[in-house]
Coordinates of C-alpha atoms and ligand atoms in Angstrom, one line a residue:
M1 CA 0.0 0.1 0.0
L2 CA 2.9 2.4 0.7
P3 CA 3.6 3.0 -3.0
Y4 CA -0.1 4.3 -3.3
F5 CA 0.1 6.5 -0.3
K6 CA 3.3 8.0 -1.7
R7 CA 1.9 8.5 -5.2
A8 CA -1.0 10.4 -3.8
E9 CA 1.0 12.7 -1.7
D10 CA 2.7 16.0 -2.2
N11 CA 4.7 16.5 1.1
S12 CA 6.2 19.9 1.5
R13 CA 9.0 18.3 3.5
G14 CA 10.2 16.5 0.5
A15 CA 10.3 12.8 -0.6
D16 CA 11.9 9.9 1.5
A17 CA 11.3 6.3 2.1
W18 CA 7.8 7.1 3.7
H19 CA 6.6 10.1 1.8
G20 CA 6.0 11.2 -1.8
V21 CA 6.1 14.5 -3.7
G22 CA 4.4 15.6 -6.9
G23 CA 1.1 13.9 -6.0
P24 CA -2.3 15.5 -6.1
L25 CA -2.8 15.7 -2.3
G26 CA -0.9 18.5 -0.6
V27 CA 0.5 17.6 2.8
S28 CA 2.4 20.1 4.8
D29 CA 3.4 21.3 8.3
L30 CA 1.1 23.6 10.2
R31 CA 1.6 27.4 9.7
H32 CA 0.2 28.4 13.0
V33 CA 0.6 26.5 16.2
S34 CA -0.7 27.5 19.6
P35 CA 2.0 27.5 22.4
L36 CA -0.4 25.2 24.3
S37 CA 0.1 22.5 21.6
Q38 CA 3.9 22.7 22.2
C39 CA 3.0 22.3 25.9
L40 CA 1.2 19.2 25.2
I41 CA 4.2 17.6 23.5
A42 CA 6.5 18.7 26.3
A43 CA 4.0 17.3 28.8
A44 CA 3.7 14.0 27.2
V45 CA 7.6 13.7 27.0
S46 CA 7.6 14.5 30.7
A47 CA 5.2 11.7 31.3
G48 CA 7.6 9.4 29.7
L49 CA 6.2 9.2 26.2
S50 CA 8.4 9.8 23.2
H51 CA 8.6 12.8 20.9
N52 CA 7.8 12.0 17.2
T53 CA 8.3 14.5 14.3
D54 CA 6.6 12.2 11.9
F55 CA 3.6 9.8 12.7
N56 CA 3.6 8.5 9.1
G57 CA 7.3 7.7 9.0
A58 CA 9.4 4.9 10.4
T59 CA 7.7 5.0 13.8
Q60 CA 4.2 5.9 14.6
E61 CA 4.5 6.0 18.4
G62 CA 5.1 9.2 20.3
F63 CA 3.7 12.8 20.5
G64 CA 4.2 15.6 18.2
L65 CA 2.5 18.0 15.8
Y66 CA 0.3 16.4 13.0
Q67 CA 1.0 17.3 9.5
V68 CA -2.2 18.4 7.7
T69 CA -3.7 17.9 4.2
Q70 CA -3.1 21.6 3.0
R71 CA -1.8 23.6 0.2
N72 CA -0.6 27.1 0.8
G73 CA -2.2 27.1 4.2
A74 CA -5.7 26.0 2.9
R75 CA -7.5 22.7 3.0
C76 CA -6.5 20.2 0.3
S77 CA -9.7 18.2 0.0
A78 CA -10.1 15.3 -2.1
A79 CA -12.1 17.5 -4.5
S80 CA -9.5 20.2 -4.7
A81 CA -6.6 17.7 -5.0
Y82 CA -8.3 15.3 -7.7
L83 CA -11.5 16.8 -9.1
A84 CA -10.6 20.4 -9.7
P85 CA -7.5 19.5 -12.0
A86 CA -9.7 17.2 -13.9
R87 CA -12.7 19.5 -14.4
G88 CA -11.8 20.4 -18.0
R89 CA -11.5 16.9 -19.2
A90 CA -13.9 15.9 -22.0
N91 CA -14.7 12.5 -20.6
L92 CA -15.7 13.9 -17.2
H93 CA -19.3 15.0 -16.4
V94 CA -20.2 16.1 -12.9
L95 CA -23.7 16.1 -12.0
T96 CA -24.5 17.9 -8.7
Q97 CA -27.9 18.1 -6.8
A98 CA -28.3 14.4 -7.7
L99 CA -29.1 11.6 -5.3
T100 CA -28.2 8.2 -6.6
T101 CA -31.2 5.9 -5.8
R102 CA -30.0 2.5 -7.0
V103 CA -27.7 0.6 -9.3
L104 CA -29.4 -0.5 -12.5
L105 CA -28.8 -4.2 -13.1
D106 CA -29.4 -6.5 -16.1
G107 CA -29.5 -9.9 -14.4
Q108 CA -26.1 -10.0 -12.4
S109 CA -24.5 -7.3 -14.4
A110 CA -24.4 -3.6 -13.4
V111 CA -25.5 -1.4 -16.3
G112 CA -25.9 2.1 -14.8
V113 CA -27.3 4.1 -11.9
E114 CA -30.7 5.7 -11.3
M115 CA -30.9 9.0 -9.7
L116 CA -33.3 11.7 -8.6
R117 CA -32.4 15.2 -9.8
H118 CA -34.7 18.2 -9.2
G119 CA -37.6 15.9 -8.7
Q120 CA -37.0 13.9 -11.9
R121 CA -35.9 10.3 -12.1
V122 CA -32.6 10.0 -14.2
R123 CA -31.1 7.0 -15.7
I124 CA -27.3 7.0 -16.4
E125 CA -26.2 4.0 -18.5
G126 CA -22.7 2.6 -18.7
T127 CA -20.6 -0.6 -18.8
T128 CA -19.2 -0.2 -15.3
V129 CA -20.4 1.4 -12.1
T130 CA -18.2 2.5 -9.3
L131 CA -20.0 3.3 -6.0
C132 CA -18.2 5.8 -3.8
G133 CA -21.0 6.9 -1.4
G134 CA -19.0 6.2 1.7
A135 CA -19.2 3.6 4.5
L136 CA -22.7 4.6 5.3
N137 CA -24.3 5.2 1.9
S138 CA -22.6 2.7 -0.4
P139 CA -24.2 -0.3 1.5
Q140 CA -27.5 1.7 1.4
L141 CA -27.3 1.8 -2.4
L142 CA -26.4 -2.0 -2.6
L143 CA -29.4 -2.8 -0.4
L144 CA -31.7 -0.5 -2.4
S145 CA -30.4 -2.3 -5.6
G146 CA -31.2 -6.0 -4.2
I147 CA -27.7 -6.8 -3.1
G148 CA -27.4 -7.7 0.5
P149 CA -28.8 -10.0 3.2
A150 CA -31.7 -11.8 1.6
A151 CA -34.0 -11.6 4.7
A152 CA -33.4 -7.8 5.2
L153 CA -34.2 -7.0 1.6
R154 CA -37.4 -9.3 1.8
A155 CA -38.6 -7.3 4.8
H156 CA -38.6 -4.1 2.6
G157 CA -40.0 -5.8 -0.4
I158 CA -36.9 -5.3 -2.4
A159 CA -36.4 -8.0 -5.0
L160 CA -33.2 -10.1 -4.2
V161 CA -30.4 -10.0 -7.0
Q162 CA -27.5 -11.2 -4.8
D163 CA -27.5 -12.4 -1.2
L164 CA -24.5 -10.8 0.5
P165 CA -25.0 -11.1 4.1
G166 CA -22.0 -8.7 4.7
V167 CA -23.6 -5.5 3.1
G168 CA -24.0 -3.1 6.2
A169 CA -22.5 -5.4 8.7
N170 CA -19.1 -5.1 10.3
L171 CA -19.6 -1.3 11.0
Q172 CA -16.4 -0.1 12.9
D173 CA -15.7 3.5 14.1
H174 CA -13.1 5.2 16.1
L175 CA -14.8 6.3 19.4
D176 CA -13.2 9.1 21.3
I177 CA -13.4 10.4 24.9
C178 CA -12.5 13.9 25.7
T179 CA -10.8 15.4 28.8
L180 CA -11.4 19.0 29.2
V181 CA -9.6 21.3 31.6
E182 CA -10.0 25.1 32.3
S183 CA -7.1 27.3 31.7
N184 CA -6.2 30.9 32.2
S185 CA -4.0 30.9 29.1
R186 CA -4.6 33.4 26.5
D187 CA -3.4 31.0 24.0
T188 CA -6.5 29.0 23.7
Y189 CA -8.8 29.4 20.7
D190 CA -12.1 29.8 22.8
R191 CA -12.4 33.5 22.5
T192 CA -10.9 34.3 19.1
H193 CA -12.3 37.0 16.9
D194 CA -13.7 35.2 14.0
L195 CA -13.8 38.0 11.6
A196 CA -10.1 39.0 12.3
V197 CA -9.1 35.3 11.9
A198 CA -11.0 35.1 8.6
L199 CA -9.4 38.3 7.2
R200 CA -5.9 37.4 8.3
F201 CA -6.5 34.0 6.6
L202 CA -7.8 35.4 3.3
L203 CA -5.2 38.2 3.1
T204 CA -2.0 36.3 4.2
R205 CA -2.9 32.6 4.4
R206 CA -1.5 32.8 8.0
G207 CA -2.7 32.6 11.5
I208 CA -5.3 30.5 13.4
G209 CA -7.4 30.3 10.2
T210 CA -4.7 27.9 8.8
S211 CA -4.8 25.7 11.9
N212 CA -6.5 22.3 12.0
I213 CA -7.1 23.1 15.6
A214 CA -6.2 19.5 16.6
E215 CA -2.5 20.6 16.1
A216 CA -0.6 18.1 18.3
G217 CA -1.3 14.7 19.5
G218 CA 0.1 11.4 19.5
F219 CA 0.1 7.5 19.3
A220 CA 0.7 5.2 22.3
R221 CA 1.0 1.6 23.1
S222 CA -1.2 1.3 26.3
R223 CA -0.3 -1.3 29.0
Y224 CA -2.8 -3.4 27.3
A225 CA -1.0 -3.4 23.7
S226 CA 0.1 -6.9 22.9
G227 CA 2.6 -6.0 20.0
A228 CA 4.5 -3.1 18.5
E229 CA 1.3 -1.4 17.2
C230 CA -0.1 1.5 18.9
D231 CA -3.6 1.1 20.4
L232 CA -4.4 4.5 21.5
Q233 CA -4.4 8.0 19.5
F234 CA -4.6 11.4 20.9
H235 CA -5.7 14.8 19.5
F236 CA -5.0 18.0 21.6
V237 CA -7.3 20.9 21.0
P238 CA -6.4 24.2 22.6
A239 CA -10.0 25.0 23.3
L240 CA -12.9 23.6 25.2
L241 CA -14.4 21.3 22.8
D242 CA -17.6 19.6 24.0
N243 CA -20.3 17.8 22.0
H244 CA -18.4 18.0 18.6
G245 CA -18.0 21.6 19.2
R246 CA -21.8 22.2 19.4
T247 CA -22.0 23.2 23.0
R248 CA -20.1 26.4 23.6
L249 CA -18.7 26.2 27.2
P250 CA -17.9 29.3 29.1
G251 CA -14.4 30.4 29.7
R252 CA -11.2 29.0 28.2
G253 CA -9.4 25.8 28.4
Y254 CA -8.1 22.8 26.4
T255 CA -9.2 19.3 25.4
L256 CA -7.3 16.0 25.0
H257 CA -9.1 13.4 23.0
A258 CA -8.2 9.8 23.3
C259 CA -9.4 7.2 20.9
A260 CA -9.1 3.5 20.9
L261 CA -7.5 2.5 17.5
H262 CA -8.6 -1.0 17.2
P263 CA -12.1 -1.5 18.6
R264 CA -13.6 -4.9 18.9
S265 CA -17.3 -3.8 18.9
R266 CA -18.9 -4.2 15.6
G267 CA -22.2 -2.3 14.5
W268 CA -24.3 -2.6 11.5
L269 CA -26.7 -0.6 9.3
T270 CA -30.1 -1.3 7.9
L271 CA -32.5 0.3 5.6
V272 CA -35.7 1.9 7.3
S273 CA -37.6 1.6 4.0
A274 CA -37.1 1.0 0.4
D275 CA -37.6 4.7 -0.1
P276 CA -34.0 6.0 -1.2
T277 CA -34.6 9.4 0.4
A278 CA -35.2 7.9 3.8
P279 CA -32.1 8.0 6.1
I280 CA -30.7 4.6 7.1
R281 CA -30.7 3.2 10.6
I282 CA -27.2 3.1 12.1
H283 CA -26.5 0.7 15.0
A284 CA -23.1 1.8 15.9
N285 CA -22.9 -0.6 18.9
Y286 CA -20.1 1.1 20.5
L287 CA -18.5 -0.4 23.6
S288 CA -20.3 -3.6 23.2
D289 CA -17.6 -6.2 23.0
A290 CA -17.9 -9.1 25.3
Q291 CA -14.4 -8.7 26.6
G292 CA -15.0 -5.2 27.6
H293 CA -11.8 -4.3 25.5
D294 CA -13.1 -0.9 24.0
L295 CA -14.2 0.4 27.4
R296 CA -11.0 -0.7 29.0
M297 CA -9.1 1.2 26.2
L298 CA -11.0 4.4 26.8
L299 CA -10.6 4.1 30.6
E300 CA -6.8 4.0 29.8
G301 CA -7.1 6.9 27.4
V302 CA -8.6 9.1 30.2
R303 CA -6.0 8.0 32.7
M304 CA -3.3 8.8 30.3
A305 CA -4.7 12.2 29.4
R306 CA -4.9 13.1 33.1
E307 CA -1.2 12.0 33.6
I308 CA -0.2 14.2 30.7
F309 CA -2.1 17.1 32.0
A310 CA -0.5 16.7 35.4
Q311 CA 2.9 17.2 34.1
A312 CA 5.1 20.4 34.9
P313 CA 4.8 22.2 31.4
F314 CA 1.0 22.7 32.0
A315 CA 1.5 23.6 35.7
A316 CA 1.2 27.6 35.1
V317 CA -1.9 27.3 32.9
H318 CA -3.8 24.3 34.3
G319 CA -7.3 24.9 36.0
R320 CA -10.2 22.9 37.1
E321 CA -11.0 19.7 35.3
I322 CA -14.4 20.0 33.6
F323 CA -14.6 16.4 32.1
P324 CA -14.6 13.8 33.5
G325 CA -14.5 16.1 36.5
A326 CA -12.9 15.8 40.1
D327 CA -15.8 13.6 41.2
A328 CA -15.1 11.0 38.5
Q329 CA -12.3 9.1 39.9
D330 CA -13.2 5.4 40.4
E331 CA -13.9 3.0 37.6
S332 CA -17.7 2.9 37.9
A333 CA -17.9 6.8 37.7
L334 CA -15.4 6.9 34.8
T335 CA -17.3 4.2 33.0
A336 CA -20.6 6.1 33.3
F337 CA -18.8 9.2 32.1
I338 CA -17.4 7.3 29.1
R339 CA -20.9 5.8 28.3
R340 CA -22.4 9.2 28.5
K341 CA -19.9 11.3 26.7
A342 CA -17.7 9.3 24.3
E343 CA -18.4 10.3 20.7
T344 CA -17.4 9.2 17.1
I345 CA -14.5 10.9 15.4
Y346 CA -16.3 10.1 12.2
H347 CA -14.2 7.2 10.8
P348 CA -16.8 4.6 9.8
V349 CA -15.5 1.7 7.8
G350 CA -16.2 -1.9 6.9
T351 CA -19.7 -2.0 5.8
C352 CA -18.9 -3.5 2.3
R353 CA -15.9 -5.4 3.6
M354 CA -13.2 -6.6 1.2
G355 CA -12.5 -10.4 1.4
N356 CA -13.2 -13.8 0.1
D357 CA -15.3 -15.2 2.8
E358 CA -19.2 -15.5 2.8
H359 CA -19.4 -12.1 4.6
A360 CA -17.2 -10.3 2.4
V361 CA -18.8 -7.8 -0.2
V362 CA -16.0 -7.0 -2.5
D363 CA -12.9 -8.9 -3.8
A364 CA -9.3 -7.7 -3.8
A365 CA -9.9 -5.8 -6.9
L366 CA -12.9 -4.0 -5.3
R367 CA -15.5 -5.9 -7.3
V368 CA -18.8 -6.7 -5.7
H369 CA -19.1 -10.5 -5.3
G370 CA -21.6 -12.0 -7.8
I371 CA -22.2 -8.7 -9.8
A372 CA -20.3 -8.1 -12.9
G373 CA -19.2 -4.5 -13.6
L374 CA -19.8 -3.1 -10.1
R375 CA -17.1 -1.8 -7.7
V376 CA -17.1 -0.1 -4.4
V377 CA -14.4 2.3 -3.8
D378 CA -14.6 4.1 -0.5
A379 CA -14.0 3.5 3.3
A380 CA -16.7 1.0 3.2
V381 CA -14.4 -1.8 1.8
I382 CA -11.7 -1.3 4.5
P383 CA -12.0 -4.5 6.5
E384 CA -10.5 -3.3 9.7
L385 CA -10.0 0.3 11.0
P386 CA -6.2 1.5 10.3
S387 CA -4.2 2.7 13.2
G388 CA -5.1 6.3 12.5
N389 CA -7.3 8.7 10.7
T390 CA -9.2 7.3 7.6
N391 CA -8.9 10.2 5.0
A392 CA -5.5 9.3 3.7
P393 CA -6.2 5.4 3.6
T394 CA -9.3 6.1 1.7
I395 CA -7.4 8.2 -0.8
M396 CA -4.8 5.5 -1.1
L397 CA -7.5 3.0 -1.9
A398 CA -8.9 5.3 -4.5
E399 CA -5.4 5.5 -6.2
R400 CA -5.3 1.6 -6.2
A401 CA -8.8 1.8 -7.8
A402 CA -7.7 4.0 -10.5
D403 CA -5.0 1.5 -11.6
L404 CA -7.5 -1.4 -11.5
L405 CA -9.9 0.5 -13.6
L406 CA -7.4 1.5 -16.1
G407 CA -5.5 -1.8 -16.1
R408 CA -2.4 -0.1 -15.0
V409 CA 0.7 -1.8 -13.5
P410 CA 0.9 -1.1 -9.8
P411 CA 3.7 1.4 -8.9
K412 CA 6.9 -0.2 -7.6
A413 CA 7.4 -0.7 -3.7
Ligands
FAD501 C1 -16.7 15.9 10.4 C2 -15.6 15.0 9.9 C3 -14.2 15.2 10.3 C4 -13.3 14.3 9.7 N1 -12.0 14.5 10.2 C5 -11.0 13.7 9.5 C6 -9.7 14.1 9.7 O1 -9.2 15.0 10.4 N2 -8.7 13.2 9.3 C7 -9.1 12.1 8.6 O2 -8.2 11.3 8.1 N3 -10.4 11.8 8.4 C8 -11.3 12.6 8.9 N4 -12.6 12.3 8.7 C9 -13.0 11.1 8.0 C10 -12.9 11.2 6.5 O3 -13.5 12.4 6.0 C11 -13.4 9.9 5.8 O4 -12.8 8.7 6.3 C12 -13.4 9.9 4.3 O5 -14.0 11.2 3.8 C13 -14.0 8.9 3.7 O6 -14.1 8.9 2.3 P1 -15.2 8.1 1.4 O7 -14.9 8.5 0.1 O8 -15.4 6.8 1.9 O9 -16.6 8.9 1.9 P2 -17.1 10.3 1.7 O10 -15.9 11.3 1.9 O11 -18.1 10.5 2.8 O12 -17.7 10.5 0.3 C14 -18.9 10.0 -0.1 C15 -19.5 10.9 -0.9 O13 -20.7 10.2 -1.5 C16 -21.8 11.2 -1.6 N5 -23.0 10.5 -1.5 C17 -23.3 9.5 -0.6 N6 -24.5 9.0 -0.9 C18 -25.0 9.4 -2.1 C19 -25.9 9.3 -3.0 N7 -27.0 8.3 -2.8 N8 -26.1 9.9 -4.3 C20 -25.1 10.9 -4.5 N9 -24.0 11.2 -3.7 C21 -23.9 10.5 -2.6 C22 -21.6 12.0 -0.4 O14 -22.3 13.3 -0.4 C23 -20.1 12.2 -0.3 O15 -19.8 13.4 -1.0 C24 -13.7 13.1 9.0 C25 -15.0 12.9 8.7 C26 -15.9 13.9 9.2 C27 -17.4 13.6 8.7

C-alpha cells in the first residue's frame, strides 16, 4: 500500500522512504501552532512518552505535531486535489444536486445508476459502475439495488439480486473520549475574533485560520497493547471542545481526545424503508464487545490524558478539570462518564468489507461479489480500522482503484 500513499502525496518536507512528492494531495506542516500544543508535546515527554516528528514515518509511536492535508495554508480536500484539476476533461461530467437511488442491473451485471435530480428520475447507463458513497451510503445503495442480506431485503419488499449477508454489517468506528480542563492561558482558541481570523487567513494565508485546531497529539501503546502496534491515539485541541463543538462552554481551556484505535465492537446499518430518500438506521454498537476491551481502552485513554495534563509544562496554565471532573475517579464513575460522553470521530469503515469469505462484499480488486461491472471504492471496503485517521487510507484506496479501472501496472514498492 505504501507506493499508493506516496503516489497520492505532495509533502512539503520532500520525498523520503515514507513520503512522496508531486502527487495531487498537498501535505504540509502547520503554519500556526498554539504554544499550548507545544506544551502538550513537552508534557507527554515529561510523562515518559516519546517525541515523534513524523507519525507517518518509520515509527508511529510518540507525541508531536500532526502534518495536515493543506496547500498554501488552505485545506487540500479530495475535491481540490483530484477533481479540480480534472474538471476540464471531455470525459468527465459532474452532476450535482443528484441523489443516486440504485444501481441498474441486467441480471447479475451492473449497467448504470438511477438518480433523483430536481424531482426527476434520471437513468445513467454505462458498462461499469463505481460506487463511492462512503461507509454509510454505499451499503445503502447496494441494499436498495437488491444486493445484501436476503431476509433484510425481503422485509422491505426489495427483489433479491445477490444474497450478500455482509452488506451493512461489520461497521467499525473510532470512538473518542475527551478530557477538558479550564485554563487561564490566552493562547486557547475559545475566544478568538472570527472576523479577524478570517481576514488574516484571506489576506495572508497565515494565523489561526490555517490551523486544523487539533494541532498536536500522538500515538501510544497502552499497557494493554500486545505487540508493536499503537492502540491509542490522542488529539489535543487548545480550546474547550464539547459535544463535537456544538456546546459552547464558558471560559477558556483545552481538550485532549483519546481514541481506541482497534475497537472490537462491531455495529451494522439497515434500511428503514425501500425509499432511497429515507435515512438509514445506524446501530453503531459502541463499547459492546464481550471482553470489555473497548471500554478498557477508553478508561486507559482518560488515565493517560490526566497523567499528561498533570505534568510540569501545564502547571502554570492548568485549571479545574471540567470532564470527567474531580468527582469521577473510580472505575464505575469513569465508565458512566465514558458511556455518557464518548463520541465518534467520524471514521466509519467496513460495511462492504473486502475479502473472500461469505461475509465479504468486494474482492481484492474491489468488485462486488456475484455482480459483474460493479465496484465499491470508499471507506466501506476497509476490512478493519487503520491505526489512525481514515482520510488518507481512503485516498490510497482510490489510487489503487484507478490502476484497477485503467488496467495499469501498480507502482513499484
Ligand atoms: C466531520 C468529519 C471530520 C473528519 N476529520 C477527519 C480528519 O481530520 N482526518 C481524517 O483522516 N479523516 C477525517 N474524517 C474522515 C474522512 O473524511 C473519511 O474517512 C473519508 O472522507 C471517507 O471517504 P469516502 O470516500 O469513503 O466517503 P465520503 O468522503 O463521505 O464521500 C462519499 C460521498 O458520496 C456522496 N453520496 C453519498 N450517498 C450518495 C447518493 N446516494 N447519491 C449521491 N451522492 C452520494 C456524499 O455526499 C459524499 O460526497 C472526518 C470525517 C468527518 C465527517
